[in-house]
Amino acid sequence: MNIAVAPSPSSSPVPSILLPVPHSAGLGRPGFALSPLACDSHMHIFDTRFASSPHWQRQPPSAPVQAYRQLQARLGTQRAVVVTPSTYGTDNRCTLDALAQMGGSARGVAVVGEDVTDAELQRLDAHGVRGLRVNFVTPQSWGVTTPRMLATLAGKVAGLGWHIQVFAHPEQLLDMAALLKSLPAPLVVDHMARLDPARGVTSEAFALLRHLLDDGRTWIKLSGAYMRSAVGGPSYADTVALGQALVAHAPARMLWGSDWPHTTETPGTVDDAALVELLSRWCAGDALALHRILVDNPERLYGFETPAGTTLTS
């Protein structure tokens, strides 16, 4: 089994590329090669063929599958999880189109209303969707997202073997602590729970995450470092202690995502190669943890086909 190798002072960096990738700063590749089948577990596709939801006021970027493939070639990832952005409301056509283009190397996370039918969920499942996103942070086409909606949708997907992905502020997670612990479907927490790096492991929200992880049915996406970093890129150095604490606590239930095309940030300011190298810092040089996060964990959660002769690490 090939394991992603964290950089060391004696290792030679992978040669750089010269062509820019849309919505990504810099021209270089990460300073080390990723394992085959490495997965970007959180990204979005925006395609001008699909209209934005009437509720969405901002102009979406042009970020089609072809542009994302350029990012994959730069980073060395081979799998991806396409997450329907709030831009499209509950219209998942852009995500399903991307899944059709990307084939077995991609899975999807959809956005639906709480009145979604079982037939619609089955249709999404057949197209490669494996989870639903419930967003408490950005504007949604139905209005205000409620804990009741989260509970309803978790109940509807439990029988499919899907997960519920929650994007929420730390304070909202704390308010929903009892509900999160009782959900009938696995829980994925977006973007490191938007934890404030200045408070890090001392916060109540971090203690809640640790408790949820200990229950064995919660996953955390190590993504969106720029959302709360006061230092900023490309180092996001103030997130290192927090990221290391999460990885050390539950390396078998961490995921990594680029969050390309980085719609919360000034266009073209996020270096995705630097984000991969930041993940290596969060893993504190542990090559096995890095491999789990990029390959084994997404294989388990999203149901990617495991190549013959491959054994997942436990």
Coordinates of C-alpha atoms in Angstrom, one line a residue:
M1 CA 0.0 0.0 0.0
N2 CA 1.4 3.4 -1.0
I3 CA 1.1 6.0 1.8
A4 CA 1.2 9.7 1.3
V5 CA 4.6 10.9 2.5
A6 CA 4.8 14.0 4.5
P7 CA 7.6 16.4 3.5
S8 CA 11.0 16.2 5.2
P9 CA 14.0 18.4 4.9
S10 CA 15.7 15.7 2.7
S11 CA 12.8 15.1 0.4
S12 CA 12.8 16.7 -3.0
P13 CA 9.7 18.7 -3.9
V14 CA 7.5 17.6 -6.8
P15 CA 8.3 19.7 -9.8
S16 CA 6.1 22.8 -10.1
I17 CA 3.7 23.5 -12.9
L18 CA 3.4 26.7 -14.9
L19 CA -0.2 27.0 -15.8
P20 CA -2.6 28.7 -13.4
V21 CA -5.6 26.9 -12.0
P22 CA -8.8 28.9 -11.9
H23 CA -9.7 30.2 -8.5
S24 CA -6.4 29.1 -7.0
A25 CA -3.4 31.2 -6.2
G26 CA 0.2 30.1 -7.0
L27 CA 1.6 27.8 -9.6
G28 CA 3.3 25.1 -7.6
R29 CA 2.3 21.6 -6.6
P30 CA 2.5 20.4 -3.0
G31 CA 6.0 19.7 -1.8
F32 CA 5.3 15.9 -1.6
A33 CA 3.3 13.4 -3.7
L34 CA -0.1 12.3 -2.5
S35 CA -1.1 8.6 -2.3
P36 CA -3.0 7.2 -5.3
L37 CA -6.8 7.7 -4.8
A38 CA -6.3 10.7 -2.5
C39 CA -9.7 12.4 -2.1
D40 CA -10.7 16.0 -1.9
S41 CA -13.8 15.5 0.4
H42 CA -15.3 19.0 0.0
M43 CA -15.5 21.1 -3.1
H44 CA -18.1 22.7 -5.2
I45 CA -18.9 22.9 -8.9
F46 CA -20.5 26.0 -10.4
D47 CA -21.6 25.8 -14.0
T48 CA -23.2 28.6 -15.9
R49 CA -25.6 26.1 -17.6
F50 CA -27.5 26.0 -14.3
A51 CA -29.3 29.1 -12.9
S52 CA -28.8 30.3 -9.4
S53 CA -31.7 30.0 -6.9
P54 CA -33.8 33.3 -6.7
H55 CA -32.8 33.6 -3.1
W56 CA -29.1 33.9 -3.9
Q57 CA -27.9 37.5 -4.3
R58 CA -24.2 37.1 -5.2
Q59 CA -22.8 36.3 -8.6
P60 CA -21.5 32.7 -8.6
P61 CA -18.1 32.0 -10.1
S62 CA -17.6 29.9 -13.2
A63 CA -16.1 26.7 -11.8
P64 CA -17.0 23.8 -14.0
V65 CA -15.7 20.3 -13.9
Q66 CA -13.0 21.0 -16.5
A67 CA -11.5 23.7 -14.3
Y68 CA -11.6 21.5 -11.2
R69 CA -9.7 18.7 -13.1
Q70 CA -6.9 21.2 -13.5
L71 CA -6.8 21.5 -9.7
Q72 CA -6.7 17.7 -9.4
A73 CA -3.8 17.5 -11.8
R74 CA -1.9 20.1 -9.8
L75 CA -2.5 18.6 -6.3
G76 CA -2.4 14.9 -7.2
T77 CA -5.9 14.1 -6.0
Q78 CA -8.0 11.5 -7.9
R79 CA -11.3 11.4 -6.0
A80 CA -13.7 14.2 -5.0
V81 CA -16.9 14.9 -3.1
V82 CA -19.1 17.4 -4.9
V83 CA -21.2 19.4 -2.4
T84 CA -24.2 21.3 -3.7
P85 CA -23.5 25.0 -2.8
S86 CA -26.2 27.2 -1.3
T87 CA -26.2 29.1 -4.6
Y88 CA -28.5 26.5 -6.2
G89 CA -30.9 26.1 -3.3
T90 CA -32.4 22.6 -3.4
D91 CA -31.6 22.3 -7.2
N92 CA -29.0 19.5 -7.3
R93 CA -28.8 19.3 -11.1
C94 CA -25.3 20.9 -11.3
T95 CA -24.0 18.5 -8.7
L96 CA -25.5 15.5 -10.5
D97 CA -24.1 16.7 -13.8
A98 CA -20.7 16.9 -12.3
L99 CA -21.0 13.4 -10.8
A100 CA -22.0 12.1 -14.3
Q101 CA -18.9 13.7 -15.8
M102 CA -16.5 12.5 -13.1
G103 CA -17.9 8.9 -12.9
G104 CA -16.8 6.5 -10.1
S105 CA -14.1 8.9 -8.9
A106 CA -16.7 11.3 -7.3
R107 CA -19.5 11.2 -4.8
G108 CA -22.1 13.9 -3.9
V109 CA -23.6 15.7 -1.0
A110 CA -27.0 17.2 -1.9
V111 CA -29.2 19.9 -0.4
V112 CA -32.9 19.2 -0.1
G113 CA -36.0 20.5 1.7
E114 CA -37.3 18.7 4.7
D115 CA -40.3 17.6 2.7
V116 CA -38.1 15.6 0.3
T117 CA -39.6 12.3 -0.8
D118 CA -38.1 8.9 -0.5
A119 CA -38.3 8.6 -4.2
E120 CA -36.2 11.7 -4.7
L121 CA -33.6 10.4 -2.2
Q122 CA -33.5 7.1 -4.1
R123 CA -32.9 9.0 -7.3
L124 CA -30.1 11.0 -5.8
D125 CA -28.6 7.8 -4.4
A126 CA -28.5 6.2 -7.8
H127 CA -26.5 9.2 -9.1
G128 CA -23.8 8.9 -6.5
V129 CA -25.1 11.1 -3.7
R130 CA -24.2 9.8 -0.2
G131 CA -25.2 12.6 2.2
L132 CA -27.3 15.7 2.8
R133 CA -25.9 19.1 3.8
V134 CA -27.9 21.1 6.4
N135 CA -26.6 24.7 6.5
F136 CA -27.2 27.0 9.5
V137 CA -24.7 29.6 8.3
T138 CA -25.4 31.0 4.8
P139 CA -28.8 32.0 3.3
Q140 CA -31.0 29.0 2.3
S141 CA -33.8 28.9 -0.3
W142 CA -36.3 27.8 2.4
G143 CA -35.5 30.5 4.8
V144 CA -34.3 29.7 8.3
T145 CA -32.7 26.3 9.0
T146 CA -34.0 24.8 12.2
P147 CA -32.9 21.9 14.4
R148 CA -36.2 20.2 13.5
M149 CA -35.2 20.2 9.9
L150 CA -31.9 18.5 10.8
A151 CA -33.7 15.8 12.8
T152 CA -36.2 15.2 10.0
L153 CA -33.6 14.8 7.3
A154 CA -31.4 12.6 9.5
G155 CA -34.3 10.3 10.0
K156 CA -35.0 10.1 6.2
V157 CA -31.5 9.2 5.2
A158 CA -30.7 6.8 8.0
G159 CA -32.0 3.8 6.1
L160 CA -30.0 4.7 3.0
G161 CA -26.7 4.5 4.9
W162 CA -26.1 8.2 4.2
H163 CA -24.7 10.8 6.5
I164 CA -25.9 14.3 7.5
Q165 CA -23.3 17.1 7.0
V166 CA -23.8 20.1 9.2
F167 CA -22.4 23.6 8.6
A168 CA -22.9 25.7 11.7
H169 CA -21.3 28.2 14.0
P170 CA -19.8 26.8 17.2
E171 CA -22.5 28.4 19.3
Q172 CA -25.2 26.7 17.2
L173 CA -23.5 23.3 17.6
L174 CA -23.5 23.8 21.4
D175 CA -27.2 24.7 21.3
M176 CA -27.9 21.5 19.4
A177 CA -25.6 19.2 21.4
A178 CA -28.3 16.9 22.6
L179 CA -29.8 16.6 19.1
L180 CA -26.4 15.9 17.5
K181 CA -25.7 13.1 19.9
S182 CA -29.0 11.5 19.1
L183 CA -29.1 11.7 15.3
P184 CA -29.9 8.3 13.7
A185 CA -27.4 8.9 10.8
P186 CA -23.7 9.5 10.9
L187 CA -22.7 13.2 11.4
V188 CA -20.2 15.1 9.4
V189 CA -19.2 18.6 10.8
D190 CA -18.1 21.1 8.1
H191 CA -15.0 23.2 8.1
M192 CA -13.6 22.3 11.5
A193 CA -16.8 23.6 13.1
R194 CA -15.7 27.1 12.4
L195 CA -13.7 26.9 15.7
D196 CA -11.8 30.0 16.6
P197 CA -8.1 29.1 16.5
A198 CA -7.5 31.7 19.3
R199 CA -9.5 29.6 21.7
G200 CA -8.6 26.3 20.1
V201 CA -8.8 23.3 22.4
T202 CA -10.0 25.3 25.4
S203 CA -13.4 26.1 23.9
E204 CA -16.6 24.4 24.8
A205 CA -17.3 23.6 21.2
F206 CA -14.0 21.7 20.9
A207 CA -15.0 19.7 24.0
L208 CA -18.3 18.9 22.3
L209 CA -16.5 17.7 19.1
R210 CA -14.2 15.5 21.1
H211 CA -17.3 13.9 22.8
L212 CA -19.0 13.4 19.5
L213 CA -15.9 11.8 18.0
D214 CA -15.6 9.5 21.0
D215 CA -19.1 8.2 20.2
G216 CA -17.7 6.8 16.9
R217 CA -20.3 8.2 14.5
T218 CA -19.0 11.7 13.8
W219 CA -16.6 12.9 11.2
I220 CA -14.9 16.3 10.9
K221 CA -13.9 18.0 7.7
L222 CA -10.4 19.6 8.0
S223 CA -11.2 22.4 5.6
G224 CA -11.9 26.1 5.4
A225 CA -8.9 27.1 7.6
Y226 CA -9.2 30.6 6.2
M227 CA -12.7 31.1 7.6
R228 CA -11.4 31.9 11.1
S229 CA -7.7 32.3 10.8
A230 CA -6.4 35.7 12.0
V231 CA -2.9 35.0 10.5
G232 CA -4.2 34.2 7.0
G233 CA -2.5 32.4 4.1
P234 CA -0.6 30.8 2.9
S235 CA 0.5 29.4 6.3
Y236 CA -2.7 29.8 8.4
A237 CA -0.2 29.2 11.2
D238 CA -2.7 29.9 14.0
T239 CA -4.8 26.8 13.0
V240 CA -1.9 24.3 13.4
A241 CA -2.5 23.5 17.1
L242 CA -6.2 23.1 16.6
G243 CA -5.8 20.9 13.5
Q244 CA -3.1 18.8 15.2
A245 CA -5.4 18.3 18.3
L246 CA -8.3 17.1 16.1
V247 CA -6.1 14.7 14.1
A248 CA -4.4 13.3 17.2
H249 CA -7.8 12.6 18.8
A250 CA -9.5 10.7 16.0
P251 CA -7.4 10.3 12.8
A252 CA -9.7 7.6 11.5
R253 CA -12.6 10.1 11.4
M254 CA -11.0 13.1 9.8
L255 CA -11.5 14.2 6.2
W256 CA -9.8 16.9 4.1
G257 CA -11.4 19.2 1.6
S258 CA -10.0 22.1 -0.5
D259 CA -13.3 24.0 -0.4
W260 CA -12.5 25.0 -4.0
P261 CA -13.4 27.5 -5.6
H262 CA -13.2 29.3 -2.2
T263 CA -16.3 31.4 -2.5
T264 CA -15.9 33.0 1.0
E265 CA -12.5 34.5 0.1
T266 CA -11.3 37.2 -2.3
P267 CA -11.1 35.5 -5.7
G268 CA -7.7 34.0 -6.5
T269 CA -6.1 34.5 -3.1
V270 CA -6.1 30.9 -1.8
D271 CA -3.2 28.6 -2.7
D272 CA -4.6 25.0 -2.7
A273 CA -1.1 23.5 -2.7
A274 CA -0.5 25.4 0.6
L275 CA -3.7 23.9 2.0
V276 CA -2.4 20.4 1.3
E277 CA 0.8 21.2 3.0
L278 CA -1.2 22.7 5.9
L279 CA -2.9 19.3 6.2
S280 CA 0.5 17.7 6.6
R281 CA 1.3 20.1 9.4
W282 CA -2.0 19.2 11.1
C283 CA -0.9 15.5 10.8
A284 CA 2.4 16.5 12.5
G285 CA 4.4 14.5 10.0
D286 CA 2.4 11.3 10.6
A287 CA 2.3 9.6 7.1
L288 CA -0.2 7.0 8.2
A289 CA -2.6 9.7 9.5
L290 CA -2.3 11.6 6.3
H291 CA -3.1 8.5 4.3
R292 CA -6.1 7.8 6.4
I293 CA -7.5 11.3 5.9
L294 CA -6.9 11.4 2.2
V295 CA -7.7 7.8 1.2
D296 CA -9.1 5.4 3.8
N297 CA -11.6 7.6 5.6
P298 CA -13.3 8.9 2.5
E299 CA -13.4 5.4 1.1
R300 CA -15.3 4.3 4.1
L301 CA -17.7 7.2 4.5
Y302 CA -18.5 7.8 0.8
G303 CA -18.4 4.2 -0.4
F304 CA -15.8 4.5 -3.0
E305 CA -14.9 1.2 -4.6
T306 CA -11.8 -0.2 -2.9
P307 CA -9.3 -1.5 -5.5
A308 CA -8.6 -5.3 -5.4
G309 CA -5.8 -6.2 -3.1
T310 CA -6.1 -3.0 -1.0
T311 CA -6.5 -3.1 2.8
L312 CA -7.8 -0.1 4.6
T313 CA -6.0 0.9 7.7
S314 CA -8.1 0.7 10.9

